[in-house]
Amino acid sequence: MHERTSAPSKAGPAVTATPQTWTGRWVADRAGIALTGSERLPELVGLALRSGNPKRAHLLVSNVLGKHVPQRPSVVHGTGLELGRRVRELLGAAATARAVVLGYAETATGLGHSVADGLDAPYLHSTRRPVPGLAPVGGFEEEHSHATSHLLLPADPALLAGDGPLVLVDDEFSTGRTVLNTIRDLHARHPRGHYVVVALVDLRSAADRRRLDEAAAELGVRLDLVATASGTVELPEDVVARAERLIAGAAPEEAPPAAPAAPLARIALDWPAGLPDGGRHGFTARDRARLDAALPRLAGQLAEALPTGARRVLVLGFEELMYAPLRLADALDERLGGNRVRFSTTTRSPVLAVDDPGYAIRTRLAFPAHDDPQDGGSPERYAYNVAPGSDPARRFDAVVLVVDDTADTPALHEGERALLGQLRQVTDRVVLAVLPSHRPVAGGAATAGPVPRSVSLSLSLSPSPSLPVPSLPVPLYGPGFSSYPAEEVAWLLKDLSGVALEAPTEEREEAVQNGGAHYAESLPVEYQPSPEYQELFQQALRGSAARIALAVGTVAETLLRERGPGLVLASLARAGTPVGILVRRWLAFAHGLSVPHYAVSIVRGRGIDPVALRYLAAHHRAQDVVFVDGWTGKGAITRELAGALAGTDFDPDLAVLADPGRCVRTYGTRDDFLIPSACLNSTVSGLVSRTVLRAGLIGPDDFHGAKHYAELAGSDVSAAFLDAVAARFGEVRAAVAEGAGRLADDPRRKPDWAGWAAVERISAEYGIDNVNLVKPGVGETTRVLLRRVPWRILARRGAGADLDHVRLLAAQRGVEVEEVDGLPYTCVGLIHPRYSRGATGGDGRAVTDVRPGADGSAVTDRSAATDRRAFTDGRVATETTGRDS
C-alpha cells in the first residue's frame, strides 16, 4: 500500500492560521486523550465527546469539512479540490480519465464531491436514504458509526461497473474497516486493479495499516492513500467510562433566551431542471458544468433575500445535502465581496456541547427529523455552532437553510422544537431555500422534484405524474459523433452513420416536388469542394472573421442581459451548431461562464424534435433554453419554431447572427453578409449531416437522426472556422458592448417580416407560386447551389466579394446569375419550379428552357435568355422540405 500525506501547495486552500486555542484541549485534558502527528493536525481538527454511542467515546471534529464547525466555503471546497488535484498527479491523465469517486454519507458527501471536482470525475456517494423501487448496486457497514448501513443507489448502475481507478473519500481514516468493507463488496461485483483512499486525516494504528496491506495483497490490487495530515490518537483504557462521567457532569444546555422570532423568507431558487442536487444517485462532468453556469444567478437570488448590510451569514446545509449548499455558499460569498459567509450542515451525530473555547462543539440545536427517514435512524437531528452561545461575536446576521423538497415537511416548520423555529431565535433573518430532490426512475430515467409539467401534453413532453416517466435517449458527443469536442456540444440526435441515405440531387428534387417523398427522408450527396472553392472559403473566413465575432458577441451579450447567466443553448442542427458553439465560447471568454449547449433538429412541415424537447424539459428549466441559428431567410424556420413551441414554456424567440429577413428580435446584424460556415456542408459543421426524419428509422422515442461523416476528416475545417472567429473576440469586445447596448434600446428590434414580403413579391414577379422555392440571402442561396436543383440566382447589382463563392458555384452548375436593382437581400436563390429530371442534363447542370423537337422528344437549351413564363403554365407542385441546414 502506497501512502501520501499531502502538504498544501502554495496556492492550495488551507486554514490561514492555527487557532490560538486548540479546540481539542478541553477533551484532551479531562479524558486523557492525546493527539499527535503532523504539525497541521491541531489546525485541522478539534475534539468533542460523542453522546449515545457506546462504540466510540470521542469525536474528531474537522475545522475544514463544513459539517460541525462553520467555515469559509472557499476553504471547505478548496480543501477537497486540492486533494483531488493530488490524486490526479498520482494517477496520471489516462487513469484519471477513467476514475470514479465514491464519498461516504453523511459527513464526507461534500468532501468527496469536491475531490471529484478536482479530478473532474463522475461522483457517487453512499446514502442512508432508501428510494422505493430502486435496488442498491452495493452496500456496506460502517462499524463504529451511530448509523451503520450505507446504500449505493446510482441512477446508472454502470457508473461503478468500470475497471478504472476507484477513489474512496472519507473525512478521517481511523481504522480502515469502512473502506475495507466497501472495497470487498464492490470488488466482488466489479473487480478492478487500483483503489485510492482519500482522507483529511490518517489516524490508523500500525495494526490497522497491516490489516489493509494484507487485504490489498489478498485481493491482488494496488491501494494508495492520500491524506492532508497524519497522526495517532492515544486513548486510555477507561476512555468510555471517563467520557460518560464528563457527559453526566456537564452543565445542562441552556436554551436561547426568548426573543421575538426573526423574519422567515422563503425563496424559490431557479435550480436547473433535472440537475442532481448532489451525488446520491450520481453526478457527471456535464452536471458539474451546468451547476457552474447556474451558480451566479442562484447566488444573486440568495443575496436579494438577505437583510441589508448583513456581515455574517451562515449557509446551513442538510445532512447528506452538503455539496449544493456549499457551492451556493461559495458563490454567495463571492457575490457579497468575500469573507462574509460561513458554511456548515445539520447532522445525525449526537455530540455533547460545551461552551468553552477549548472545545470543538460550543452550542447545539436539537430538533426532530423532518425528512421522514425510513432507515431506522435516530428521530433527532442536530445543528452545531449555529447559536452564538456566550460569545455575541459568533452571532450570525442571517442563516440560509438549504434543504431538498423531501425534507420540506411540516416537521421542519411546526412544533416547539422545529428547526426553523429554533433558527429564528438565534439570528436576525432566516432564509429557506428548497432544492428539488433528484429522484431516479426505474429504467434509468430520472427527475428532479415533481415530473416537469412545463410543456404541453400535445407534444408528449409532460407525462402525468402518476405514470412512469418515458425513457429518454442519451445525447451523442464528439469525437465518437462529430469532430467537435464533447464539451462544445451535446447532439440530441440518433446516429444513422451506418445507413445509406444519400441520393442524387435530381432524384431527390423530383421526389420532393411531385409529393413522393419528404425532403428530410434522405440526404444529398456531400458536396466535395474544388481547390478553387476551398480557397474562396479561406478568403471569406479571413475577410469576415471579425465581423462574425462582433455578431456573436452582440447576440451573446443580448442573451445574457435579457435571459441571465443560466442560459441553455439549443442550436438548430446543423447550421446553428457552429453559432451555438461560438456563443458559448464568447460567454466563457467574456464572463467565465460555462453554459450547456445542445444541437436539436427541426424539420419544416414536421416541427421541432419532440423527444429532444422532452429531454431539455427533463434536464433544464424550459425558460432558460435559447434556440440559436445562423441566419434568417424569409423566416420559415422562425415560424416553424414558434408554431412547434406554442403552448409550452419554451421561449420561441430565435437568436441568429444575421437577420436579413427581419423576423427575429435577437440578432447580431440585419445585414445580409457572408457567414463562411454557409459555404460548406458537414466539413464546417463538425462532419455531421443534415438531420433525417424517416419512418422505420426514427421511432416515437428516438431523437431525429443524422450521420457522422468521419471519412471526410481530411477536409474538415470545423475547428479552423471556430478558432478563426474566436481569435477575434478580444479586438471586438468594446464594439460588442456598444452594439449590444444599442440593440437593447433600438425600437426597431421588433420583427416586421420585410423578408417574407420581399419573397412574395419575387415569387409573383418570376411566376413561382410556391414561396418555398425562393431562398433569400447569401446562406440560403449557397444551399440551393449545393443541395437543390437551382433555376437562377438573383444578385443585388454591385454585390462584391460576398458573392464570389456563389458565382463560382453557379458557373459550375450552369446557372444564370442575374443582377437586379432594389433587391433587399444580397442575393436570392430560385429552385427549379415544376421540376423533373428532364430539366437537367446528364452532368446535373441546370436547364434553362425545354421545347419539343421535330420528332416530339424534348430538346433542352442552356440559353440565359429563358422565358420565365415557360415555368408557369400549370400547377407547381407544393414542396415540403426538411431543415435545409
PDB file of C-alpha atoms in Angstrom, residues 23 186 444 701:
ATOM      1  CA  THR A  23     -10.441  23.186  20.242  1.00  0.00           C
ATOM      2  CA  LEU A 186     -17.540  -3.674  -4.760  1.00  0.00           C
ATOM      3  CA  GLY A 444     -32.596   4.707 -15.941  1.00  0.00           C
ATOM      4  CA  ASP A 701     -38.968   7.697 -28.526  1.00  0.00           C
TER       5      ASP A 701
END
